[in-house]
Amino acid sequence: MQELLNNIVAELAEETERGKVADYIPQLAHVDPSQFAISLATVEGERFSAGCATTPFSIQSISKVFTLTIALGKLGDALWSKVGREPSGDPFNSIVQLEHEGGKPRNPFINAGAIAVVDAIMMGHEPKETLGEILSFVRYIADDNSICFDHQVAASEMQHKDRNASLAHFMKAFGHLRHDVDKVIGTYFHQCAIAMSCEQLAHAGLFLASDGVNRPSNLRVVSPQRARRINSLMMMCGHYDASGEFAFRVGLPGKSGVGGGILAIAPGRGSLAVWSPGLDKYGNSLLGTRALEMFAQRTGWSVFGH
Ligand code: DON
């Protein structure tokens, strides 16, 4: 396995077409696009990494997997009255569907859906408490208390909030958001600004690969049914309007972020994190997707086999 990861890193190091680093969040535009990392945490407790796997990066939309898990823990199936669970076929920041569908976002991974999810988590709490809750949960599943928010990234996103603020106002107009728009999107920007390395992220995703149980602690995070459902959503919606393409090429539940990270789950086997900051036109990591495709092909770990 270690040799396989080393080979992927070596092969992709030669690649000159590395995609485009996100610049609509100015703080992300400073990231060096030549960086690359891959980590695997297996359900048996093994850890393999190659590249700069201890370098923290902005997890961005990957955080939506963790806030979905928290919201399901709080609301259970009642969450589905606030957000749907169908692929959108639209870009991550699209507003069009909201008007057609009465302000209810299609799924928890598009921006509108993630904003509705964090609004649900905030119920009965001050924004600061919600942020503490999200960070504690991520630290718990990664078993690492050093994980933090990158406040500069959060501030940078707040300065360029117009698009997400529009989504939030639109949902609020339909009665789908309870809290003050700036408080909700401020919380959302912070969750996206959590900084993690591939090693930390692979560990954090492990409960989804092992029927809801964290490893090596063996502590249950969610039920097996909930782990299966979150994985299904990642497979169908985790890459927005490129989710079909990701399933076709990789065949694993996956969630991308505009920081260039992807978390992919091989159920029963392990959790994979990749990071390459350059994105494709859909906002998903160009070489990160390629690396996962190489991994799936060489291991046969796709949920659909070889
Ligand atoms: O709201 C945004 O636009 C970002 N904080 C997150 C978007 C994102 O990561 C989309 N993923 N590929």
PDB file of C-alpha atoms and ligand atoms in Angstrom:
ATOM      1  CA  MET A   1       0.000   0.000   0.000  1.00  0.00           C
ATOM      2  CA  GLN A   2       2.825   2.412   0.885  1.00  0.00           C
ATOM      3  CA  GLU A   3       4.471   1.715  -2.460  1.00  0.00           C
ATOM      4  CA  LEU A   4       1.185   2.346  -4.252  1.00  0.00           C
ATOM      5  CA  LEU A   5       0.785   5.776  -2.605  1.00  0.00           C
ATOM      6  CA  ASN A   6       4.440   6.640  -3.313  1.00  0.00           C
ATOM      7  CA  ASN A   7       3.930   5.733  -6.973  1.00  0.00           C
ATOM      8  CA  ILE A   8       0.807   7.890  -7.275  1.00  0.00           C
ATOM      9  CA  VAL A   9       2.682  10.875  -5.787  1.00  0.00           C
ATOM     10  CA  ALA A  10       5.690  10.304  -8.067  1.00  0.00           C
ATOM     11  CA  GLU A  11       3.561   9.939 -11.212  1.00  0.00           C
ATOM     12  CA  LEU A  12       1.478  13.039 -10.500  1.00  0.00           C
ATOM     13  CA  ALA A  13       4.539  15.132  -9.585  1.00  0.00           C
ATOM     14  CA  GLU A  14       5.403  15.133 -13.301  1.00  0.00           C
ATOM     15  CA  GLU A  15       2.008  16.534 -14.269  1.00  0.00           C
ATOM     16  CA  THR A  16       2.172  20.093 -15.592  1.00  0.00           C
ATOM     17  CA  GLU A  17      -1.602  20.607 -15.980  1.00  0.00           C
ATOM     18  CA  ARG A  18      -2.597  21.000 -12.300  1.00  0.00           C
ATOM     19  CA  GLY A  19      -5.877  22.966 -12.523  1.00  0.00           C
ATOM     20  CA  LYS A  20      -6.579  26.416 -11.110  1.00  0.00           C
ATOM     21  CA  VAL A  21      -6.428  27.378  -7.436  1.00  0.00           C
ATOM     22  CA  ALA A  22      -9.712  28.910  -6.172  1.00  0.00           C
ATOM     23  CA  ASP A  23      -9.402  32.682  -6.103  1.00  0.00           C
ATOM     24  CA  TYR A  24     -12.964  33.774  -5.361  1.00  0.00           C
ATOM     25  CA  ILE A  25     -11.903  33.381  -1.721  1.00  0.00           C
ATOM     26  CA  PRO A  26      -8.757  35.594  -1.953  1.00  0.00           C
ATOM     27  CA  GLN A  27      -7.032  33.916   0.995  1.00  0.00           C
ATOM     28  CA  LEU A  28      -7.076  30.584  -0.885  1.00  0.00           C
ATOM     29  CA  ALA A  29      -5.417  32.145  -3.951  1.00  0.00           C
ATOM     30  CA  HIS A  30      -2.072  32.286  -2.067  1.00  0.00           C
ATOM     31  CA  VAL A  31      -1.774  28.492  -1.784  1.00  0.00           C
ATOM     32  CA  ASP A  32       1.129  26.897  -3.690  1.00  0.00           C
ATOM     33  CA  PRO A  33      -0.460  24.663  -6.393  1.00  0.00           C
ATOM     34  CA  SER A  34       2.519  22.296  -6.557  1.00  0.00           C
ATOM     35  CA  GLN A  35       1.696  20.720  -3.185  1.00  0.00           C
ATOM     36  CA  PHE A  36       0.228  17.221  -3.178  1.00  0.00           C
ATOM     37  CA  ALA A  37      -0.658  14.701  -0.473  1.00  0.00           C
ATOM     38  CA  ILE A  38      -2.503  11.433  -0.026  1.00  0.00           C
ATOM     39  CA  SER A  39      -3.336   9.522   3.171  1.00  0.00           C
ATOM     40  CA  LEU A  40      -5.098   6.262   3.857  1.00  0.00           C
ATOM     41  CA  ALA A  41      -6.436   5.157   7.245  1.00  0.00           C
ATOM     42  CA  THR A  42      -7.643   1.548   7.203  1.00  0.00           C
ATOM     43  CA  VAL A  43     -10.357   0.015   9.379  1.00  0.00           C
ATOM     44  CA  GLU A  44      -7.675  -2.346  10.723  1.00  0.00           C
ATOM     45  CA  GLY A  45      -5.822   0.647  12.132  1.00  0.00           C
ATOM     46  CA  GLU A  46      -3.029   0.985   9.577  1.00  0.00           C
ATOM     47  CA  ARG A  47      -1.938   4.404   8.321  1.00  0.00           C
ATOM     48  CA  PHE A  48      -0.196   5.174   5.022  1.00  0.00           C
ATOM     49  CA  SER A  49       0.728   8.572   3.623  1.00  0.00           C
ATOM     50  CA  ALA A  50       2.758  10.108   0.822  1.00  0.00           C
ATOM     51  CA  GLY A  51       3.519  13.711  -0.148  1.00  0.00           C
ATOM     52  CA  CYS A  52       2.973  16.602   2.282  1.00  0.00           C
ATOM     53  CA  ALA A  53       0.365  14.717   4.311  1.00  0.00           C
ATOM     54  CA  THR A  54       0.918  16.679   7.539  1.00  0.00           C
ATOM     55  CA  THR A  55       0.433  20.109   5.913  1.00  0.00           C
ATOM     56  CA  PRO A  56      -2.931  21.646   6.913  1.00  0.00           C
ATOM     57  CA  PHE A  57      -5.191  23.036   4.186  1.00  0.00           C
ATOM     58  CA  SER A  58      -8.663  24.567   4.135  1.00  0.00           C
ATOM     59  CA  ILE A  59     -11.147  21.685   4.122  1.00  0.00           C
ATOM     60  CA  GLN A  60     -13.955  23.934   2.782  1.00  0.00           C
ATOM     61  CA  SER A  61     -16.937  21.864   1.608  1.00  0.00           C
ATOM     62  CA  ILE A  62     -15.573  18.621   3.058  1.00  0.00           C
ATOM     63  CA  SER A  63     -16.777  20.101   6.373  1.00  0.00           C
ATOM     64  CA  LYS A  64     -20.337  19.614   5.093  1.00  0.00           C
ATOM     65  CA  VAL A  65     -19.994  15.869   5.776  1.00  0.00           C
ATOM     66  CA  PHE A  66     -19.231  16.615   9.425  1.00  0.00           C
ATOM     67  CA  THR A  67     -22.008  19.191   9.917  1.00  0.00           C
ATOM     68  CA  LEU A  68     -24.481  16.817   8.239  1.00  0.00           C
ATOM     69  CA  THR A  69     -23.446  14.138  10.748  1.00  0.00           C
ATOM     70  CA  ILE A  70     -23.947  16.552  13.667  1.00  0.00           C
ATOM     71  CA  ALA A  71     -27.338  17.732  12.344  1.00  0.00           C
ATOM     72  CA  LEU A  72     -28.585  14.163  11.888  1.00  0.00           C
ATOM     73  CA  GLY A  73     -27.490  13.448  15.459  1.00  0.00           C
ATOM     74  CA  LYS A  74     -29.587  16.375  16.689  1.00  0.00           C
ATOM     75  CA  LEU A  75     -32.654  16.235  14.463  1.00  0.00           C
ATOM     76  CA  GLY A  76     -32.677  12.693  13.073  1.00  0.00           C
ATOM     77  CA  ASP A  77     -34.987  12.276  10.087  1.00  0.00           C
ATOM     78  CA  ALA A  78     -36.627  15.649  10.820  1.00  0.00           C
ATOM     79  CA  LEU A  79     -33.613  17.170   9.027  1.00  0.00           C
ATOM     80  CA  TRP A  80     -35.082  15.991   5.726  1.00  0.00           C
ATOM     81  CA  SER A  81     -37.915  18.490   6.010  1.00  0.00           C
ATOM     82  CA  LYS A  82     -35.266  21.239   5.713  1.00  0.00           C
ATOM     83  CA  VAL A  83     -33.022  19.804   3.028  1.00  0.00           C
ATOM     84  CA  GLY A  84     -33.476  17.198   0.294  1.00  0.00           C
ATOM     85  CA  ARG A  85     -31.294  14.260  -0.640  1.00  0.00           C
ATOM     86  CA  GLU A  86     -31.242  14.285  -4.431  1.00  0.00           C
ATOM     87  CA  PRO A  87     -28.333  15.262  -6.667  1.00  0.00           C
ATOM     88  CA  SER A  88     -28.742  18.787  -8.014  1.00  0.00           C
ATOM     89  CA  GLY A  89     -26.884  18.605 -11.319  1.00  0.00           C
ATOM     90  CA  ASP A  90     -26.046  22.261 -10.679  1.00  0.00           C
ATOM     91  CA  PRO A  91     -22.878  24.038  -9.489  1.00  0.00           C
ATOM     92  CA  PHE A  92     -22.205  24.165  -5.729  1.00  0.00           C
ATOM     93  CA  ASN A  93     -23.244  27.813  -5.426  1.00  0.00           C
ATOM     94  CA  SER A  94     -26.267  27.764  -7.751  1.00  0.00           C
ATOM     95  CA  ILE A  95     -29.459  29.581  -6.752  1.00  0.00           C
ATOM     96  CA  VAL A  96     -31.804  28.535  -9.599  1.00  0.00           C
ATOM     97  CA  GLN A  97     -33.260  25.411  -7.991  1.00  0.00           C
ATOM     98  CA  LEU A  98     -34.199  27.245  -4.822  1.00  0.00           C
ATOM     99  CA  GLU A  99     -36.835  29.285  -6.614  1.00  0.00           C
ATOM    100  CA  HIS A 100     -38.393  26.304  -8.373  1.00  0.00           C
ATOM    101  CA  GLU A 101     -38.501  24.243  -5.199  1.00  0.00           C
ATOM    102  CA  GLY A 102     -39.829  26.709  -2.647  1.00  0.00           C
ATOM    103  CA  GLY A 103     -36.509  27.536  -1.010  1.00  0.00           C
ATOM    104  CA  LYS A 104     -35.697  23.947   0.028  1.00  0.00           C
ATOM    105  CA  PRO A 105     -32.175  22.991  -1.085  1.00  0.00           C
ATOM    106  CA  ARG A 106     -31.777  19.749  -3.032  1.00  0.00           C
ATOM    107  CA  ASN A 107     -29.122  18.193  -0.795  1.00  0.00           C
ATOM    108  CA  PRO A 108     -26.879  18.966   2.212  1.00  0.00           C
ATOM    109  CA  PHE A 109     -23.679  19.345   0.155  1.00  0.00           C
ATOM    110  CA  ILE A 110     -24.531  22.229  -2.178  1.00  0.00           C
ATOM    111  CA  ASN A 111     -23.895  25.556  -0.434  1.00  0.00           C
ATOM    112  CA  ALA A 112     -27.606  26.281   0.120  1.00  0.00           C
ATOM    113  CA  GLY A 113     -28.076  22.844   1.708  1.00  0.00           C
ATOM    114  CA  ALA A 114     -25.056  23.235   3.984  1.00  0.00           C
ATOM    115  CA  ILE A 115     -26.313  26.660   5.085  1.00  0.00           C
ATOM    116  CA  ALA A 116     -29.697  25.099   5.950  1.00  0.00           C
ATOM    117  CA  VAL A 117     -27.889  22.323   7.864  1.00  0.00           C
ATOM    118  CA  VAL A 118     -25.851  24.752   9.970  1.00  0.00           C
ATOM    119  CA  ASP A 119     -29.009  26.791  10.652  1.00  0.00           C
ATOM    120  CA  ALA A 120     -30.519  23.563  12.038  1.00  0.00           C
ATOM    121  CA  ILE A 121     -27.460  22.898  14.239  1.00  0.00           C
ATOM    122  CA  MET A 122     -27.630  26.456  15.607  1.00  0.00           C
ATOM    123  CA  MET A 123     -31.079  25.932  17.111  1.00  0.00           C
ATOM    124  CA  GLY A 124     -31.019  26.917  20.764  1.00  0.00           C
ATOM    125  CA  HIS A 125     -27.367  28.012  20.672  1.00  0.00           C
ATOM    126  CA  GLU A 126     -25.294  31.134  20.241  1.00  0.00           C
ATOM    127  CA  PRO A 127     -23.121  31.046  17.056  1.00  0.00           C
ATOM    128  CA  LYS A 128     -19.974  30.735  19.223  1.00  0.00           C
ATOM    129  CA  GLU A 129     -21.374  27.617  20.904  1.00  0.00           C
ATOM    130  CA  THR A 130     -22.214  26.086  17.532  1.00  0.00           C
ATOM    131  CA  LEU A 131     -18.668  26.729  16.322  1.00  0.00           C
ATOM    132  CA  GLY A 132     -17.329  25.083  19.473  1.00  0.00           C
ATOM    133  CA  GLU A 133     -19.586  22.111  18.889  1.00  0.00           C
ATOM    134  CA  ILE A 134     -18.471  21.676  15.262  1.00  0.00           C
ATOM    135  CA  LEU A 135     -14.770  21.965  16.142  1.00  0.00           C
ATOM    136  CA  SER A 136     -15.097  19.571  19.104  1.00  0.00           C
ATOM    137  CA  PHE A 137     -16.793  16.999  16.892  1.00  0.00           C
ATOM    138  CA  VAL A 138     -14.086  17.222  14.215  1.00  0.00           C
ATOM    139  CA  ARG A 139     -11.345  16.999  16.861  1.00  0.00           C
ATOM    140  CA  TYR A 140     -13.083  13.969  18.371  1.00  0.00           C
ATOM    141  CA  ILE A 141     -13.438  11.977  15.141  1.00  0.00           C
ATOM    142  CA  ALA A 142      -9.871  12.869  14.091  1.00  0.00           C
ATOM    143  CA  ASP A 143      -8.626  12.184  17.631  1.00  0.00           C
ATOM    144  CA  ASP A 144      -6.582  15.382  17.403  1.00  0.00           C
ATOM    145  CA  ASN A 145      -7.115  18.460  19.548  1.00  0.00           C
ATOM    146  CA  SER A 146      -4.694  20.575  17.529  1.00  0.00           C
ATOM    147  CA  ILE A 147      -7.241  21.079  14.700  1.00  0.00           C
ATOM    148  CA  CYS A 148      -8.326  24.737  14.434  1.00  0.00           C
ATOM    149  CA  PHE A 149     -10.206  27.265  12.354  1.00  0.00           C
ATOM    150  CA  ASP A 150      -8.161  29.403   9.988  1.00  0.00           C
ATOM    151  CA  HIS A 151      -9.742  32.729  10.924  1.00  0.00           C
ATOM    152  CA  GLN A 152      -8.086  34.538   8.006  1.00  0.00           C
ATOM    153  CA  VAL A 153      -9.831  32.249   5.529  1.00  0.00           C
ATOM    154  CA  ALA A 154     -13.169  32.718   7.331  1.00  0.00           C
ATOM    155  CA  ALA A 155     -12.723  36.515   7.283  1.00  0.00           C
ATOM    156  CA  SER A 156     -11.760  36.433   3.609  1.00  0.00           C
ATOM    157  CA  GLU A 157     -14.946  34.547   2.822  1.00  0.00           C
ATOM    158  CA  MET A 158     -17.051  36.923   4.895  1.00  0.00           C
ATOM    159  CA  GLN A 159     -15.647  39.827   2.856  1.00  0.00           C
ATOM    160  CA  HIS A 160     -16.854  38.135  -0.315  1.00  0.00           C
ATOM    161  CA  LYS A 161     -20.060  36.754   1.094  1.00  0.00           C
ATOM    162  CA  ASP A 162     -22.528  38.054  -1.489  1.00  0.00           C
ATOM    163  CA  ARG A 163     -23.278  34.800  -3.240  1.00  0.00           C
ATOM    164  CA  ASN A 164     -23.781  32.737  -0.078  1.00  0.00           C
ATOM    165  CA  ALA A 165     -25.643  35.602   1.586  1.00  0.00           C
ATOM    166  CA  SER A 166     -28.020  35.633  -1.405  1.00  0.00           C
ATOM    167  CA  LEU A 167     -28.688  31.912  -1.019  1.00  0.00           C
ATOM    168  CA  ALA A 168     -29.356  32.394   2.682  1.00  0.00           C
ATOM    169  CA  HIS A 169     -31.666  35.396   2.186  1.00  0.00           C
ATOM    170  CA  PHE A 170     -33.552  33.520  -0.497  1.00  0.00           C
ATOM    171  CA  MET A 171     -34.126  30.544   1.814  1.00  0.00           C
ATOM    172  CA  LYS A 172     -35.089  32.858   4.644  1.00  0.00           C
ATOM    173  CA  ALA A 173     -37.676  34.526   2.405  1.00  0.00           C
ATOM    174  CA  PHE A 174     -39.285  31.104   1.963  1.00  0.00           C
ATOM    175  CA  GLY A 175     -39.231  30.494   5.721  1.00  0.00           C
ATOM    176  CA  HIS A 176     -36.504  27.845   5.447  1.00  0.00           C
ATOM    177  CA  LEU A 177     -33.958  29.597   7.669  1.00  0.00           C
ATOM    178  CA  ARG A 178     -34.560  30.456  11.300  1.00  0.00           C
ATOM    179  CA  HIS A 179     -31.558  32.511  12.327  1.00  0.00           C
ATOM    180  CA  ASP A 180     -30.092  35.838  11.301  1.00  0.00           C
ATOM    181  CA  VAL A 181     -28.468  35.476   7.862  1.00  0.00           C
ATOM    182  CA  ASP A 182     -25.083  36.958   8.842  1.00  0.00           C
ATOM    183  CA  LYS A 183     -24.869  34.695  11.909  1.00  0.00           C
ATOM    184  CA  VAL A 184     -25.680  31.592   9.867  1.00  0.00           C
ATOM    185  CA  ILE A 185     -23.242  32.312   7.046  1.00  0.00           C
ATOM    186  CA  GLY A 186     -20.584  33.453   9.556  1.00  0.00           C
ATOM    187  CA  THR A 187     -20.844  30.022  11.187  1.00  0.00           C
ATOM    188  CA  TYR A 188     -20.841  28.321   7.776  1.00  0.00           C
ATOM    189  CA  PHE A 189     -17.682  30.222   6.698  1.00  0.00           C
ATOM    190  CA  HIS A 190     -15.906  29.102   9.855  1.00  0.00           C
ATOM    191  CA  GLN A 191     -16.801  25.445   9.377  1.00  0.00           C
ATOM    192  CA  CYS A 192     -15.416  25.703   5.819  1.00  0.00           C
ATOM    193  CA  ALA A 193     -12.262  27.388   7.208  1.00  0.00           C
ATOM    194  CA  ILE A 194     -11.280  24.430   9.396  1.00  0.00           C
ATOM    195  CA  ALA A 195      -7.667  23.568   8.513  1.00  0.00           C
ATOM    196  CA  MET A 196      -6.681  19.903   8.431  1.00  0.00           C
ATOM    197  CA  SER A 197      -3.950  17.773   6.924  1.00  0.00           C
ATOM    198  CA  CYS A 198      -4.599  14.667   4.830  1.00  0.00           C
ATOM    199  CA  GLU A 199      -3.530  12.503   7.791  1.00  0.00           C
ATOM    200  CA  GLN A 200      -6.079  14.175  10.060  1.00  0.00           C
ATOM    201  CA  LEU A 201      -8.822  14.081   7.439  1.00  0.00           C
ATOM    202  CA  ALA A 202      -8.343  10.389   6.626  1.00  0.00           C
ATOM    203  CA  HIS A 203      -8.634   9.596  10.336  1.00  0.00           C
ATOM    204  CA  ALA A 204     -11.736  11.787  10.677  1.00  0.00           C
ATOM    205  CA  GLY A 205     -13.513   9.912   7.861  1.00  0.00           C
ATOM    206  CA  LEU A 206     -12.769   6.464   9.238  1.00  0.00           C
ATOM    207  CA  PHE A 207     -16.116   6.074  11.038  1.00  0.00           C
ATOM    208  CA  LEU A 208     -17.845   6.191   7.653  1.00  0.00           C
ATOM    209  CA  ALA A 209     -15.705   3.290   6.424  1.00  0.00           C
ATOM    210  CA  SER A 210     -16.395   1.126   9.471  1.00  0.00           C
ATOM    211  CA  ASP A 211     -20.187   1.105   9.921  1.00  0.00           C
ATOM    212  CA  GLY A 212     -20.181   4.243  12.058  1.00  0.00           C
ATOM    213  CA  VAL A 213     -17.474   3.214  14.544  1.00  0.00           C
ATOM    214  CA  ASN A 214     -14.343   5.315  15.047  1.00  0.00           C
ATOM    215  CA  ARG A 215     -10.968   3.534  15.000  1.00  0.00           C
ATOM    216  CA  PRO A 216      -8.864   2.683  16.870  1.00  0.00           C
ATOM    217  CA  SER A 217     -11.058   3.803  19.793  1.00  0.00           C
ATOM    218  CA  ASN A 218     -13.989   1.560  18.734  1.00  0.00           C
ATOM    219  CA  LEU A 219     -16.364   4.293  19.915  1.00  0.00           C
ATOM    220  CA  ARG A 220     -19.589   4.542  17.941  1.00  0.00           C
ATOM    221  CA  VAL A 221     -20.113   7.880  16.145  1.00  0.00           C
ATOM    222  CA  VAL A 222     -23.279   7.005  14.191  1.00  0.00           C
ATOM    223  CA  SER A 223     -25.380   3.883  13.558  1.00  0.00           C
ATOM    224  CA  PRO A 224     -24.431   1.615  10.634  1.00  0.00           C
ATOM    225  CA  GLN A 225     -27.589   2.773   8.836  1.00  0.00           C
ATOM    226  CA  ARG A 226     -26.606   6.443   9.208  1.00  0.00           C
ATOM    227  CA  ALA A 227     -23.062   5.766   7.973  1.00  0.00           C
ATOM    228  CA  ARG A 228     -24.507   4.010   4.928  1.00  0.00           C
ATOM    229  CA  ARG A 229     -26.858   6.915   4.226  1.00  0.00           C
ATOM    230  CA  ILE A 230     -24.120   9.562   4.543  1.00  0.00           C
ATOM    231  CA  ASN A 231     -21.953   7.528   2.174  1.00  0.00           C
ATOM    232  CA  SER A 232     -24.853   7.335  -0.312  1.00  0.00           C
ATOM    233  CA  LEU A 233     -25.234  11.107  -0.221  1.00  0.00           C
ATOM    234  CA  MET A 234     -21.491  11.547  -0.766  1.00  0.00           C
ATOM    235  CA  MET A 235     -21.651   9.237  -3.775  1.00  0.00           C
ATOM    236  CA  MET A 236     -24.658  10.984  -5.326  1.00  0.00           C
ATOM    237  CA  CYS A 237     -24.027  14.631  -4.397  1.00  0.00           C
ATOM    238  CA  GLY A 238     -20.462  15.015  -3.065  1.00  0.00           C
ATOM    239  CA  HIS A 239     -19.041  16.514  -6.267  1.00  0.00           C
ATOM    240  CA  TYR A 240     -22.023  18.673  -7.294  1.00  0.00           C
ATOM    241  CA  ASP A 241     -22.602  18.664 -11.058  1.00  0.00           C
ATOM    242  CA  ALA A 242     -19.586  16.372 -11.472  1.00  0.00           C
ATOM    243  CA  SER A 243     -20.857  13.700  -9.043  1.00  0.00           C
ATOM    244  CA  GLY A 244     -21.719  11.342 -11.894  1.00  0.00           C
ATOM    245  CA  GLU A 245     -18.258  11.778 -13.381  1.00  0.00           C
ATOM    246  CA  PHE A 246     -16.590  11.102 -10.003  1.00  0.00           C
ATOM    247  CA  ALA A 247     -18.702   7.946  -9.483  1.00  0.00           C
ATOM    248  CA  PHE A 248     -17.861   6.838 -13.034  1.00  0.00           C
ATOM    249  CA  ARG A 249     -14.125   7.352 -12.609  1.00  0.00           C
ATOM    250  CA  VAL A 250     -13.583   6.498  -8.930  1.00  0.00           C
ATOM    251  CA  GLY A 251     -16.676   4.630  -7.719  1.00  0.00           C
ATOM    252  CA  LEU A 252     -16.340   5.670  -4.066  1.00  0.00           C
ATOM    253  CA  PRO A 253     -18.404   8.016  -1.889  1.00  0.00           C
ATOM    254  CA  GLY A 254     -16.444  11.266  -1.951  1.00  0.00           C
ATOM    255  CA  LYS A 255     -16.662  14.883  -0.845  1.00  0.00           C
ATOM    256  CA  SER A 256     -14.583  17.639  -2.369  1.00  0.00           C
ATOM    257  CA  GLY A 257     -13.718  21.144  -1.212  1.00  0.00           C
ATOM    258  CA  VAL A 258     -12.469  24.215  -3.089  1.00  0.00           C
ATOM    259  CA  GLY A 259      -9.300  24.082  -0.971  1.00  0.00           C
ATOM    260  CA  GLY A 260      -8.377  21.155  -3.231  1.00  0.00           C
ATOM    261  CA  GLY A 261      -9.068  18.347  -0.765  1.00  0.00           C
ATOM    262  CA  ILE A 262     -11.208  15.259  -1.304  1.00  0.00           C
ATOM    263  CA  LEU A 263     -12.323  12.771   1.333  1.00  0.00           C
ATOM    264  CA  ALA A 264     -13.229   9.380  -0.136  1.00  0.00           C
ATOM    265  CA  ILE A 265     -14.634   6.395   1.716  1.00  0.00           C
ATOM    266  CA  ALA A 266     -14.014   2.752   0.827  1.00  0.00           C
ATOM    267  CA  PRO A 267     -16.690   1.074   2.998  1.00  0.00           C
ATOM    268  CA  GLY A 268     -15.311  -1.790   5.072  1.00  0.00           C
ATOM    269  CA  ARG A 269     -11.769  -0.915   4.026  1.00  0.00           C
ATOM    270  CA  GLY A 270     -10.628   2.593   4.804  1.00  0.00           C
ATOM    271  CA  SER A 271     -10.812   6.333   4.497  1.00  0.00           C
ATOM    272  CA  LEU A 272      -8.720   8.284   1.979  1.00  0.00           C
ATOM    273  CA  ALA A 273      -7.814  11.952   1.906  1.00  0.00           C
ATOM    274  CA  VAL A 274      -6.101  13.639  -1.039  1.00  0.00           C
ATOM    275  CA  TRP A 275      -5.024  17.218  -1.520  1.00  0.00           C
ATOM    276  CA  SER A 276      -3.943  19.085  -4.628  1.00  0.00           C
ATOM    277  CA  PRO A 277      -5.017  22.758  -4.629  1.00  0.00           C
ATOM    278  CA  GLY A 278      -5.638  23.155  -8.392  1.00  0.00           C
ATOM    279  CA  LEU A 279      -9.306  22.684  -9.345  1.00  0.00           C
ATOM    280  CA  ASP A 280     -11.178  21.623 -12.462  1.00  0.00           C
ATOM    281  CA  LYS A 281     -13.994  23.715 -13.935  1.00  0.00           C
ATOM    282  CA  TYR A 282     -16.501  22.224 -11.475  1.00  0.00           C
ATOM    283  CA  GLY A 283     -14.456  23.314  -8.434  1.00  0.00           C
ATOM    284  CA  ASN A 284     -13.143  19.841  -7.604  1.00  0.00           C
ATOM    285  CA  SER A 285      -9.448  18.985  -7.247  1.00  0.00           C
ATOM    286  CA  LEU A 286      -8.088  18.042 -10.673  1.00  0.00           C
ATOM    287  CA  LEU A 287      -5.168  15.849  -9.571  1.00  0.00           C
ATOM    288  CA  GLY A 288      -6.946  14.744  -6.384  1.00  0.00           C
ATOM    289  CA  THR A 289      -9.621  13.109  -8.520  1.00  0.00           C
ATOM    290  CA  ARG A 290      -6.956  11.601 -10.763  1.00  0.00           C
ATOM    291  CA  ALA A 291      -5.132  10.181  -7.737  1.00  0.00           C
ATOM    292  CA  LEU A 292      -8.295   8.554  -6.414  1.00  0.00           C
ATOM    293  CA  GLU A 293      -9.041   7.117  -9.848  1.00  0.00           C
ATOM    294  CA  MET A 294      -5.536   5.607  -9.960  1.00  0.00           C
ATOM    295  CA  PHE A 295      -5.985   4.264  -6.422  1.00  0.00           C
ATOM    296  CA  ALA A 296      -9.387   2.691  -7.185  1.00  0.00           C
ATOM    297  CA  GLN A 297      -8.116   1.120 -10.397  1.00  0.00           C
ATOM    298  CA  ARG A 298      -4.986  -0.342  -8.823  1.00  0.00           C
ATOM    299  CA  THR A 299      -6.654  -1.677  -5.650  1.00  0.00           C
ATOM    300  CA  GLY A 300     -10.123  -2.651  -6.901  1.00  0.00           C
ATOM    301  CA  TRP A 301     -11.502  -0.838  -3.847  1.00  0.00           C
ATOM    302  CA  SER A 302     -14.295   0.902  -5.738  1.00  0.00           C
ATOM    303  CA  VAL A 303     -17.685  -0.120  -4.286  1.00  0.00           C
ATOM    304  CA  PHE A 304     -18.380  -1.506  -7.764  1.00  0.00           C
ATOM    305  CA  GLY A 305     -15.248  -3.681  -7.855  1.00  0.00           C
ATOM    306  CA  HIS A 306     -12.527  -3.534 -10.499  1.00  0.00           C
TER     307      HIS A 306
HETATM  308  O1  DON B   1     -19.168  28.575   0.301  1.00  0.00           O
HETATM  309  C1  DON B   1     -18.208  28.403  -0.452  1.00  0.00           C
HETATM  310  O2  DON B   1     -18.212  28.795  -1.603  1.00  0.00           O
HETATM  311  C2  DON B   1     -16.999  27.675   0.102  1.00  0.00           C
HETATM  312  N1  DON B   1     -16.836  27.976   1.486  1.00  0.00           N
HETATM  313  C3  DON B   1     -17.126  26.195  -0.036  1.00  0.00           C
HETATM  314  C4  DON B   1     -17.333  25.749  -1.471  1.00  0.00           C
HETATM  315  C5  DON B   1     -16.710  24.440  -1.789  1.00  0.00           C
HETATM  316  O3  DON B   1     -15.798  23.981  -1.143  1.00  0.00           O
HETATM  317  C6  DON B   1     -17.192  23.795  -3.028  1.00  0.00           C
HETATM  318  N2  DON B   1     -16.452  22.568  -3.250  1.00  0.00           N
HETATM  319  N3  DON B   1     -15.901  22.053  -4.103  1.00  0.00           N
END
